[in-house]
Amino acid sequence: MKARVHVMLKDGVLDPQGEAVRHALGSLGFEGVQAVRQGKVIELELAATDKAAAEAEVKAMCEKLLANTVIEKYTIEIA
Amino acid sequence: MKARVHVMLKDGVLDPQGEAVRHALGSLGFEGVQAVRQGKVIELELAATDKAAAEAEVKAMCEKLLANTVIEKYTIEIA
């Protein structure tokens, strides 16, 4: 079973990496880019076959390792 | 208009970052994680209002800046 996790900085948290991308896009002539946020995507291949169990396991992984929940939010998609 | 870009290493390319995550998950007791790939997600807020034009612009951004197309692949979602 495959799972995909998105980890993004929370909305109020400054994102200097995204800001650098926005600035670089402007320098390259891409006008009209109003905001950029950059995050991580993690694709997991799991042995679990039960969707609910897989989702619970991935949620525990996010809380323990994949995301820093003080400043980051995460979303989980199970495919 | 919002766009979301996923940038992942191509399938044949070694992903040491993903491998490190897999190993760390194993150390934390998460058995059954068979493979991990880590990539980037970039969320853009665009001034463009035409979906096709926005997609073409984001594709140009990917080719020029956001992805290293020698080793990375990208997918674009326009919302």
PDB file of N, CA and C in Angstrom, chain A:
ATOM      1  N   MET A   1       0.847  -1.197   0.000  1.00  0.00           N
ATOM      2  CA  MET A   1       0.000   0.000   0.000  1.00  0.00           C
ATOM      3  C   MET A   1       0.879   1.243   0.000  1.00  0.00           C
ATOM      4  N   LYS A   2       0.481   2.220  -0.785  1.00  0.00           N
ATOM      5  CA  LYS A   2       1.288   3.439  -0.887  1.00  0.00           C
ATOM      6  C   LYS A   2       0.663   4.572  -0.084  1.00  0.00           C
ATOM      7  N   ALA A   3       1.523   5.364   0.523  1.00  0.00           N
ATOM      8  CA  ALA A   3       1.048   6.542   1.241  1.00  0.00           C
ATOM      9  C   ALA A   3       1.881   7.733   0.811  1.00  0.00           C
ATOM     10  N   ARG A   4       1.234   8.886   0.747  1.00  0.00           N
ATOM     11  CA  ARG A   4       1.960  10.107   0.419  1.00  0.00           C
ATOM     12  C   ARG A   4       1.685  11.125   1.528  1.00  0.00           C
ATOM     13  N   VAL A   5       2.746  11.694   2.046  1.00  0.00           N
ATOM     14  CA  VAL A   5       2.626  12.673   3.129  1.00  0.00           C
ATOM     15  C   VAL A   5       3.147  14.020   2.638  1.00  0.00           C
ATOM     16  N   HIS A   6       2.354  15.057   2.846  1.00  0.00           N
ATOM     17  CA  HIS A   6       2.811  16.419   2.574  1.00  0.00           C
ATOM     18  C   HIS A   6       3.127  17.095   3.896  1.00  0.00           C
ATOM     19  N   VAL A   7       4.299  17.676   4.000  1.00  0.00           N
ATOM     20  CA  VAL A   7       4.665  18.433   5.201  1.00  0.00           C
ATOM     21  C   VAL A   7       4.937  19.873   4.775  1.00  0.00           C
ATOM     22  N   MET A   8       4.138  20.785   5.294  1.00  0.00           N
ATOM     23  CA  MET A   8       4.293  22.211   4.962  1.00  0.00           C
ATOM     24  C   MET A   8       4.449  22.997   6.253  1.00  0.00           C
ATOM     25  N   LEU A   9       5.125  24.126   6.175  1.00  0.00           N
ATOM     26  CA  LEU A   9       5.159  25.028   7.321  1.00  0.00           C
ATOM     27  C   LEU A   9       3.744  25.541   7.594  1.00  0.00           C
ATOM     28  N   LYS A  10       3.399  25.730   8.851  1.00  0.00           N
ATOM     29  CA  LYS A  10       2.081  26.272   9.197  1.00  0.00           C
ATOM     30  C   LYS A  10       1.939  27.674   8.625  1.00  0.00           C
ATOM     31  N   ASP A  11       0.682  28.111   8.495  1.00  0.00           N
ATOM     32  CA  ASP A  11       0.418  29.346   7.759  1.00  0.00           C
ATOM     33  C   ASP A  11       1.115  30.581   8.338  1.00  0.00           C
ATOM     34  N   GLY A  12       1.185  30.692   9.636  1.00  0.00           N
ATOM     35  CA  GLY A  12       1.793  31.896  10.213  1.00  0.00           C
ATOM     36  C   GLY A  12       3.315  31.898  10.201  1.00  0.00           C
ATOM     37  N   VAL A  13       3.909  30.761   9.854  1.00  0.00           N
ATOM     38  CA  VAL A  13       5.365  30.622   9.985  1.00  0.00           C
ATOM     39  C   VAL A  13       6.062  31.125   8.713  1.00  0.00           C
ATOM     40  N   LEU A  14       7.056  31.989   8.892  1.00  0.00           N
ATOM     41  CA  LEU A  14       7.819  32.502   7.755  1.00  0.00           C
ATOM     42  C   LEU A  14       8.499  31.367   7.010  1.00  0.00           C
ATOM     43  N   ASP A  15       8.504  31.463   5.675  1.00  0.00           N
ATOM     44  CA  ASP A  15       9.089  30.413   4.842  1.00  0.00           C
ATOM     45  C   ASP A  15      10.175  31.031   3.957  1.00  0.00           C
ATOM     46  N   PRO A  16      11.389  31.171   4.486  1.00  0.00           N
ATOM     47  CA  PRO A  16      12.451  31.835   3.728  1.00  0.00           C
ATOM     48  C   PRO A  16      12.820  31.087   2.445  1.00  0.00           C
ATOM     49  N   GLN A  17      12.662  29.762   2.449  1.00  0.00           N
ATOM     50  CA  GLN A  17      12.972  28.969   1.255  1.00  0.00           C
ATOM     51  C   GLN A  17      11.980  29.302   0.135  1.00  0.00           C
ATOM     52  N   GLY A  18      10.695  29.353   0.493  1.00  0.00           N
ATOM     53  CA  GLY A  18       9.681  29.725  -0.488  1.00  0.00           C
ATOM     54  C   GLY A  18       9.888  31.150  -0.976  1.00  0.00           C
ATOM     55  N   GLU A  19      10.266  32.026  -0.067  1.00  0.00           N
ATOM     56  CA  GLU A  19      10.495  33.427  -0.424  1.00  0.00           C
ATOM     57  C   GLU A  19      11.674  33.551  -1.400  1.00  0.00           C
ATOM     58  N   ALA A  20      12.701  32.748  -1.182  1.00  0.00           N
ATOM     59  CA  ALA A  20      13.856  32.742  -2.093  1.00  0.00           C
ATOM     60  C   ALA A  20      13.450  32.265  -3.483  1.00  0.00           C
ATOM     61  N   VAL A  21      12.578  31.250  -3.536  1.00  0.00           N
ATOM     62  CA  VAL A  21      12.083  30.761  -4.828  1.00  0.00           C
ATOM     63  C   VAL A  21      11.279  31.849  -5.522  1.00  0.00           C
ATOM     64  N   ARG A  22      10.423  32.532  -4.771  1.00  0.00           N
ATOM     65  CA  ARG A  22       9.601  33.601  -5.343  1.00  0.00           C
ATOM     66  C   ARG A  22      10.493  34.686  -5.950  1.00  0.00           C
ATOM     67  N   HIS A  23      11.532  35.045  -5.212  1.00  0.00           N
ATOM     68  CA  HIS A  23      12.446  36.084  -5.678  1.00  0.00           C
ATOM     69  C   HIS A  23      13.188  35.633  -6.927  1.00  0.00           C
ATOM     70  N   ALA A  24      13.619  34.384  -6.931  1.00  0.00           N
ATOM     71  CA  ALA A  24      14.349  33.858  -8.095  1.00  0.00           C
ATOM     72  C   ALA A  24      13.447  33.802  -9.320  1.00  0.00           C
ATOM     73  N   LEU A  25      12.179  33.426  -9.128  1.00  0.00           N
ATOM     74  CA  LEU A  25      11.239  33.396 -10.258  1.00  0.00           C
ATOM     75  C   LEU A  25      11.042  34.805 -10.825  1.00  0.00           C
ATOM     76  N   GLY A  26      10.948  35.787  -9.932  1.00  0.00           N
ATOM     77  CA  GLY A  26      10.825  37.169 -10.384  1.00  0.00           C
ATOM     78  C   GLY A  26      12.038  37.594 -11.207  1.00  0.00           C
ATOM     79  N   SER A  27      13.232  37.215 -10.735  1.00  0.00           N
ATOM     80  CA  SER A  27      14.467  37.556 -11.454  1.00  0.00           C
ATOM     81  C   SER A  27      14.508  36.917 -12.836  1.00  0.00           C
ATOM     82  N   LEU A  28      13.873  35.760 -12.984  1.00  0.00           N
ATOM     83  CA  LEU A  28      13.859  35.058 -14.270  1.00  0.00           C
ATOM     84  C   LEU A  28      12.757  35.587 -15.191  1.00  0.00           C
ATOM     85  N   GLY A  29      12.005  36.563 -14.727  1.00  0.00           N
ATOM     86  CA  GLY A  29      11.009  37.173 -15.596  1.00  0.00           C
ATOM     87  C   GLY A  29       9.604  36.645 -15.410  1.00  0.00           C
ATOM     88  N   PHE A  30       9.399  35.791 -14.417  1.00  0.00           N
ATOM     89  CA  PHE A  30       8.039  35.309 -14.155  1.00  0.00           C
ATOM     90  C   PHE A  30       7.324  36.322 -13.264  1.00  0.00           C
ATOM     91  N   GLU A  31       6.594  37.215 -13.896  1.00  0.00           N
ATOM     92  CA  GLU A  31       5.815  38.204 -13.141  1.00  0.00           C
ATOM     93  C   GLU A  31       4.560  37.506 -12.622  1.00  0.00           C
ATOM     94  N   GLY A  32       3.938  38.096 -11.660  1.00  0.00           N
ATOM     95  CA  GLY A  32       2.635  37.606 -11.227  1.00  0.00           C
ATOM     96  C   GLY A  32       2.694  36.385 -10.332  1.00  0.00           C
ATOM     97  N   VAL A  33       3.871  36.099  -9.764  1.00  0.00           N
ATOM     98  CA  VAL A  33       3.939  35.057  -8.740  1.00  0.00           C
ATOM     99  C   VAL A  33       3.808  35.763  -7.398  1.00  0.00           C
ATOM    100  N   GLN A  34       2.648  35.595  -6.768  1.00  0.00           N
ATOM    101  CA  GLN A  34       2.364  36.410  -5.589  1.00  0.00           C
ATOM    102  C   GLN A  34       2.906  35.803  -4.303  1.00  0.00           C
ATOM    103  N   ALA A  35       2.931  34.512  -4.237  1.00  0.00           N
ATOM    104  CA  ALA A  35       3.432  33.868  -3.029  1.00  0.00           C
ATOM    105  C   ALA A  35       3.906  32.464  -3.365  1.00  0.00           C
ATOM    106  N   VAL A  36       4.918  32.016  -2.652  1.00  0.00           N
ATOM    107  CA  VAL A  36       5.437  30.654  -2.824  1.00  0.00           C
ATOM    108  C   VAL A  36       5.668  30.056  -1.443  1.00  0.00           C
ATOM    109  N   ARG A  37       5.203  28.830  -1.257  1.00  0.00           N
ATOM    110  CA  ARG A  37       5.505  28.088  -0.030  1.00  0.00           C
ATOM    111  C   ARG A  37       6.132  26.773  -0.468  1.00  0.00           C
ATOM    112  N   GLN A  38       7.218  26.408   0.189  1.00  0.00           N
ATOM    113  CA  GLN A  38       7.855  25.140  -0.170  1.00  0.00           C
ATOM    114  C   GLN A  38       7.787  24.161   0.984  1.00  0.00           C
ATOM    115  N   GLY A  39       7.483  22.935   0.664  1.00  0.00           N
ATOM    116  CA  GLY A  39       7.413  21.901   1.686  1.00  0.00           C
ATOM    117  C   GLY A  39       8.018  20.600   1.194  1.00  0.00           C
ATOM    118  N   LYS A  40       7.776  19.551   1.956  1.00  0.00           N
ATOM    119  CA  LYS A  40       8.319  18.241   1.626  1.00  0.00           C
ATOM    120  C   LYS A  40       7.196  17.299   1.253  1.00  0.00           C
ATOM    121  N   VAL A  41       7.487  16.370   0.374  1.00  0.00           N
ATOM    122  CA  VAL A  41       6.555  15.287   0.109  1.00  0.00           C
ATOM    123  C   VAL A  41       7.317  13.974   0.311  1.00  0.00           C
ATOM    124  N   ILE A  42       6.701  13.072   1.047  1.00  0.00           N
ATOM    125  CA  ILE A  42       7.342  11.801   1.376  1.00  0.00           C
ATOM    126  C   ILE A  42       6.430  10.676   0.906  1.00  0.00           C
ATOM    127  N   GLU A  43       6.937   9.826   0.029  1.00  0.00           N
ATOM    128  CA  GLU A  43       6.155   8.699  -0.481  1.00  0.00           C
ATOM    129  C   GLU A  43       6.636   7.423   0.190  1.00  0.00           C
ATOM    130  N   LEU A  44       5.694   6.729   0.806  1.00  0.00           N
ATOM    131  CA  LEU A  44       6.031   5.522   1.560  1.00  0.00           C
ATOM    132  C   LEU A  44       5.380   4.316   0.905  1.00  0.00           C
ATOM    133  N   GLU A  45       6.127   3.238   0.864  1.00  0.00           N
ATOM    134  CA  GLU A  45       5.594   1.956   0.399  1.00  0.00           C
ATOM    135  C   GLU A  45       5.469   1.081   1.639  1.00  0.00           C
ATOM    136  N   LEU A  46       4.202   0.750   1.986  1.00  0.00           N
ATOM    137  CA  LEU A  46       3.955   0.057   3.251  1.00  0.00           C
ATOM    138  C   LEU A  46       3.546  -1.393   3.023  1.00  0.00           C
ATOM    139  N   ALA A  47       3.912  -2.259   3.987  1.00  0.00           N
ATOM    140  CA  ALA A  47       3.508  -3.660   3.905  1.00  0.00           C
ATOM    141  C   ALA A  47       2.045  -3.825   4.315  1.00  0.00           C
ATOM    142  N   ALA A  48       1.528  -2.901   5.139  1.00  0.00           N
ATOM    143  CA  ALA A  48       0.152  -3.005   5.631  1.00  0.00           C
ATOM    144  C   ALA A  48      -0.841  -3.061   4.464  1.00  0.00           C
ATOM    145  N   THR A  49      -1.903  -3.839   4.646  1.00  0.00           N
ATOM    146  CA  THR A  49      -2.912  -3.952   3.594  1.00  0.00           C
ATOM    147  C   THR A  49      -4.236  -3.318   4.006  1.00  0.00           C
ATOM    148  N   ASP A  50      -4.378  -3.013   5.287  1.00  0.00           N
ATOM    149  CA  ASP A  50      -5.613  -2.379   5.762  1.00  0.00           C
ATOM    150  C   ASP A  50      -5.454  -0.864   5.726  1.00  0.00           C
ATOM    151  N   LYS A  51      -6.373  -0.189   5.061  1.00  0.00           N
ATOM    152  CA  LYS A  51      -6.241   1.249   4.834  1.00  0.00           C
ATOM    153  C   LYS A  51      -6.252   2.040   6.145  1.00  0.00           C
ATOM    154  N   ALA A  52      -7.176   1.694   7.034  1.00  0.00           N
ATOM    155  CA  ALA A  52      -7.289   2.432   8.297  1.00  0.00           C
ATOM    156  C   ALA A  52      -6.038   2.238   9.145  1.00  0.00           C
ATOM    157  N   ALA A  53      -5.539   0.999   9.171  1.00  0.00           N
ATOM    158  CA  ALA A  53      -4.328   0.714   9.952  1.00  0.00           C
ATOM    159  C   ALA A  53      -3.128   1.460   9.367  1.00  0.00           C
ATOM    160  N   ALA A  54      -3.053   1.481   8.030  1.00  0.00           N
ATOM    161  CA  ALA A  54      -1.944   2.175   7.380  1.00  0.00           C
ATOM    162  C   ALA A  54      -1.991   3.664   7.705  1.00  0.00           C
ATOM    163  N   GLU A  55      -3.181   4.238   7.665  1.00  0.00           N
ATOM    164  CA  GLU A  55      -3.306   5.664   7.943  1.00  0.00           C
ATOM    165  C   GLU A  55      -2.898   5.984   9.383  1.00  0.00           C
ATOM    166  N   ALA A  56      -3.316   5.129  10.307  1.00  0.00           N
ATOM    167  CA  ALA A  56      -2.944   5.349  11.712  1.00  0.00           C
ATOM    168  C   ALA A  56      -1.429   5.248  11.893  1.00  0.00           C
ATOM    169  N   GLU A  57      -0.820   4.292  11.186  1.00  0.00           N
ATOM    170  CA  GLU A  57       0.634   4.110  11.307  1.00  0.00           C
ATOM    171  C   GLU A  57       1.373   5.330  10.733  1.00  0.00           C
ATOM    172  N   VAL A  58       0.918   5.797   9.583  1.00  0.00           N
ATOM    173  CA  VAL A  58       1.584   6.946   8.967  1.00  0.00           C
ATOM    174  C   VAL A  58       1.404   8.198   9.827  1.00  0.00           C
ATOM    175  N   LYS A  59       0.238   8.325  10.455  1.00  0.00           N
ATOM    176  CA  LYS A  59       0.016   9.467  11.353  1.00  0.00           C
ATOM    177  C   LYS A  59       1.021   9.434  12.514  1.00  0.00           C
ATOM    178  N   ALA A  60       1.253   8.234  13.061  1.00  0.00           N
ATOM    179  CA  ALA A  60       2.242   8.106  14.143  1.00  0.00           C
ATOM    180  C   ALA A  60       3.636   8.461  13.637  1.00  0.00           C
ATOM    181  N   MET A  61       3.964   8.050  12.404  1.00  0.00           N
ATOM    182  CA  MET A  61       5.273   8.403  11.824  1.00  0.00           C
ATOM    183  C   MET A  61       5.433   9.915  11.710  1.00  0.00           C
ATOM    184  N   CYS A  62       4.358  10.581  11.300  1.00  0.00           N
ATOM    185  CA  CYS A  62       4.412  12.042  11.152  1.00  0.00           C
ATOM    186  C   CYS A  62       4.657  12.707  12.498  1.00  0.00           C
ATOM    187  N   GLU A  63       3.918  12.242  13.511  1.00  0.00           N
ATOM    188  CA  GLU A  63       4.038  12.861  14.828  1.00  0.00           C
ATOM    189  C   GLU A  63       5.425  12.635  15.422  1.00  0.00           C
ATOM    190  N   LYS A  64       5.991  11.450  15.151  1.00  0.00           N
ATOM    191  CA  LYS A  64       7.267  11.103  15.788  1.00  0.00           C
ATOM    192  C   LYS A  64       8.479  11.570  15.009  1.00  0.00           C
ATOM    193  N   LEU A  65       8.389  11.567  13.671  1.00  0.00           N
ATOM    194  CA  LEU A  65       9.609  11.796  12.887  1.00  0.00           C
ATOM    195  C   LEU A  65       9.432  12.754  11.718  1.00  0.00           C
ATOM    196  N   LEU A  66       8.387  12.550  10.921  1.00  0.00           N
ATOM    197  CA  LEU A  66       8.358  13.202   9.607  1.00  0.00           C
ATOM    198  C   LEU A  66       8.075  14.697   9.671  1.00  0.00           C
ATOM    199  N   ALA A  67       7.293  15.129  10.659  1.00  0.00           N
ATOM    200  CA  ALA A  67       6.960  16.549  10.760  1.00  0.00           C
ATOM    201  C   ALA A  67       7.350  17.085  12.126  1.00  0.00           C
ATOM    202  N   ASN A  68       7.725  18.346  12.142  1.00  0.00           N
ATOM    203  CA  ASN A  68       7.924  19.055  13.407  1.00  0.00           C
ATOM    204  C   ASN A  68       6.626  19.808  13.671  1.00  0.00           C
ATOM    205  N   THR A  69       5.772  19.210  14.513  1.00  0.00           N
ATOM    206  CA  THR A  69       4.401  19.717  14.627  1.00  0.00           C
ATOM    207  C   THR A  69       4.308  21.073  15.327  1.00  0.00           C
ATOM    208  N   VAL A  70       5.430  21.562  15.852  1.00  0.00           N
ATOM    209  CA  VAL A  70       5.411  22.918  16.411  1.00  0.00           C
ATOM    210  C   VAL A  70       5.230  23.938  15.292  1.00  0.00           C
ATOM    211  N   ILE A  71       5.913  23.717  14.170  1.00  0.00           N
ATOM    212  CA  ILE A  71       5.874  24.702  13.092  1.00  0.00           C
ATOM    213  C   ILE A  71       5.347  24.132  11.776  1.00  0.00           C
ATOM    214  N   GLU A  72       5.146  22.816  11.719  1.00  0.00           N
ATOM    215  CA  GLU A  72       4.732  22.210  10.452  1.00  0.00           C
ATOM    216  C   GLU A  72       3.388  21.504  10.588  1.00  0.00           C
ATOM    217  N   LYS A  73       2.645  21.500   9.467  1.00  0.00           N
ATOM    218  CA  LYS A  73       1.408  20.732   9.390  1.00  0.00           C
ATOM    219  C   LYS A  73       1.623  19.629   8.350  1.00  0.00           C
ATOM    220  N   TYR A  74       0.823  18.573   8.457  1.00  0.00           N
ATOM    221  CA  TYR A  74       0.979  17.489   7.493  1.00  0.00           C
ATOM    222  C   TYR A  74      -0.376  16.977   7.037  1.00  0.00           C
ATOM    223  N   THR A  75      -0.390  16.443   5.826  1.00  0.00           N
ATOM    224  CA  THR A  75      -1.589  15.771   5.334  1.00  0.00           C
ATOM    225  C   THR A  75      -1.161  14.410   4.803  1.00  0.00           C
ATOM    226  N   ILE A  76      -2.041  13.432   4.954  1.00  0.00           N
ATOM    227  CA  ILE A  76      -1.750  12.050   4.572  1.00  0.00           C
ATOM    228  C   ILE A  76      -2.730  11.604   3.504  1.00  0.00           C
ATOM    229  N   GLU A  77      -2.216  11.032   2.425  1.00  0.00           N
ATOM    230  CA  GLU A  77      -3.076  10.397   1.417  1.00  0.00           C
ATOM    231  C   GLU A  77      -2.671   8.931   1.330  1.00  0.00           C
ATOM    232  N   ILE A  78      -3.652   8.047   1.445  1.00  0.00           N
ATOM    233  CA  ILE A  78      -3.386   6.618   1.288  1.00  0.00           C
ATOM    234  C   ILE A  78      -3.937   6.193  -0.076  1.00  0.00           C
ATOM    235  N   ALA A  79      -3.109   5.531  -0.862  1.00  0.00           N
ATOM    236  CA  ALA A  79      -3.559   5.121  -2.210  1.00  0.00           C
ATOM    237  C   ALA A  79      -3.591   3.603  -2.298  1.00  0.00           C
TER     238      ALA A  79
END
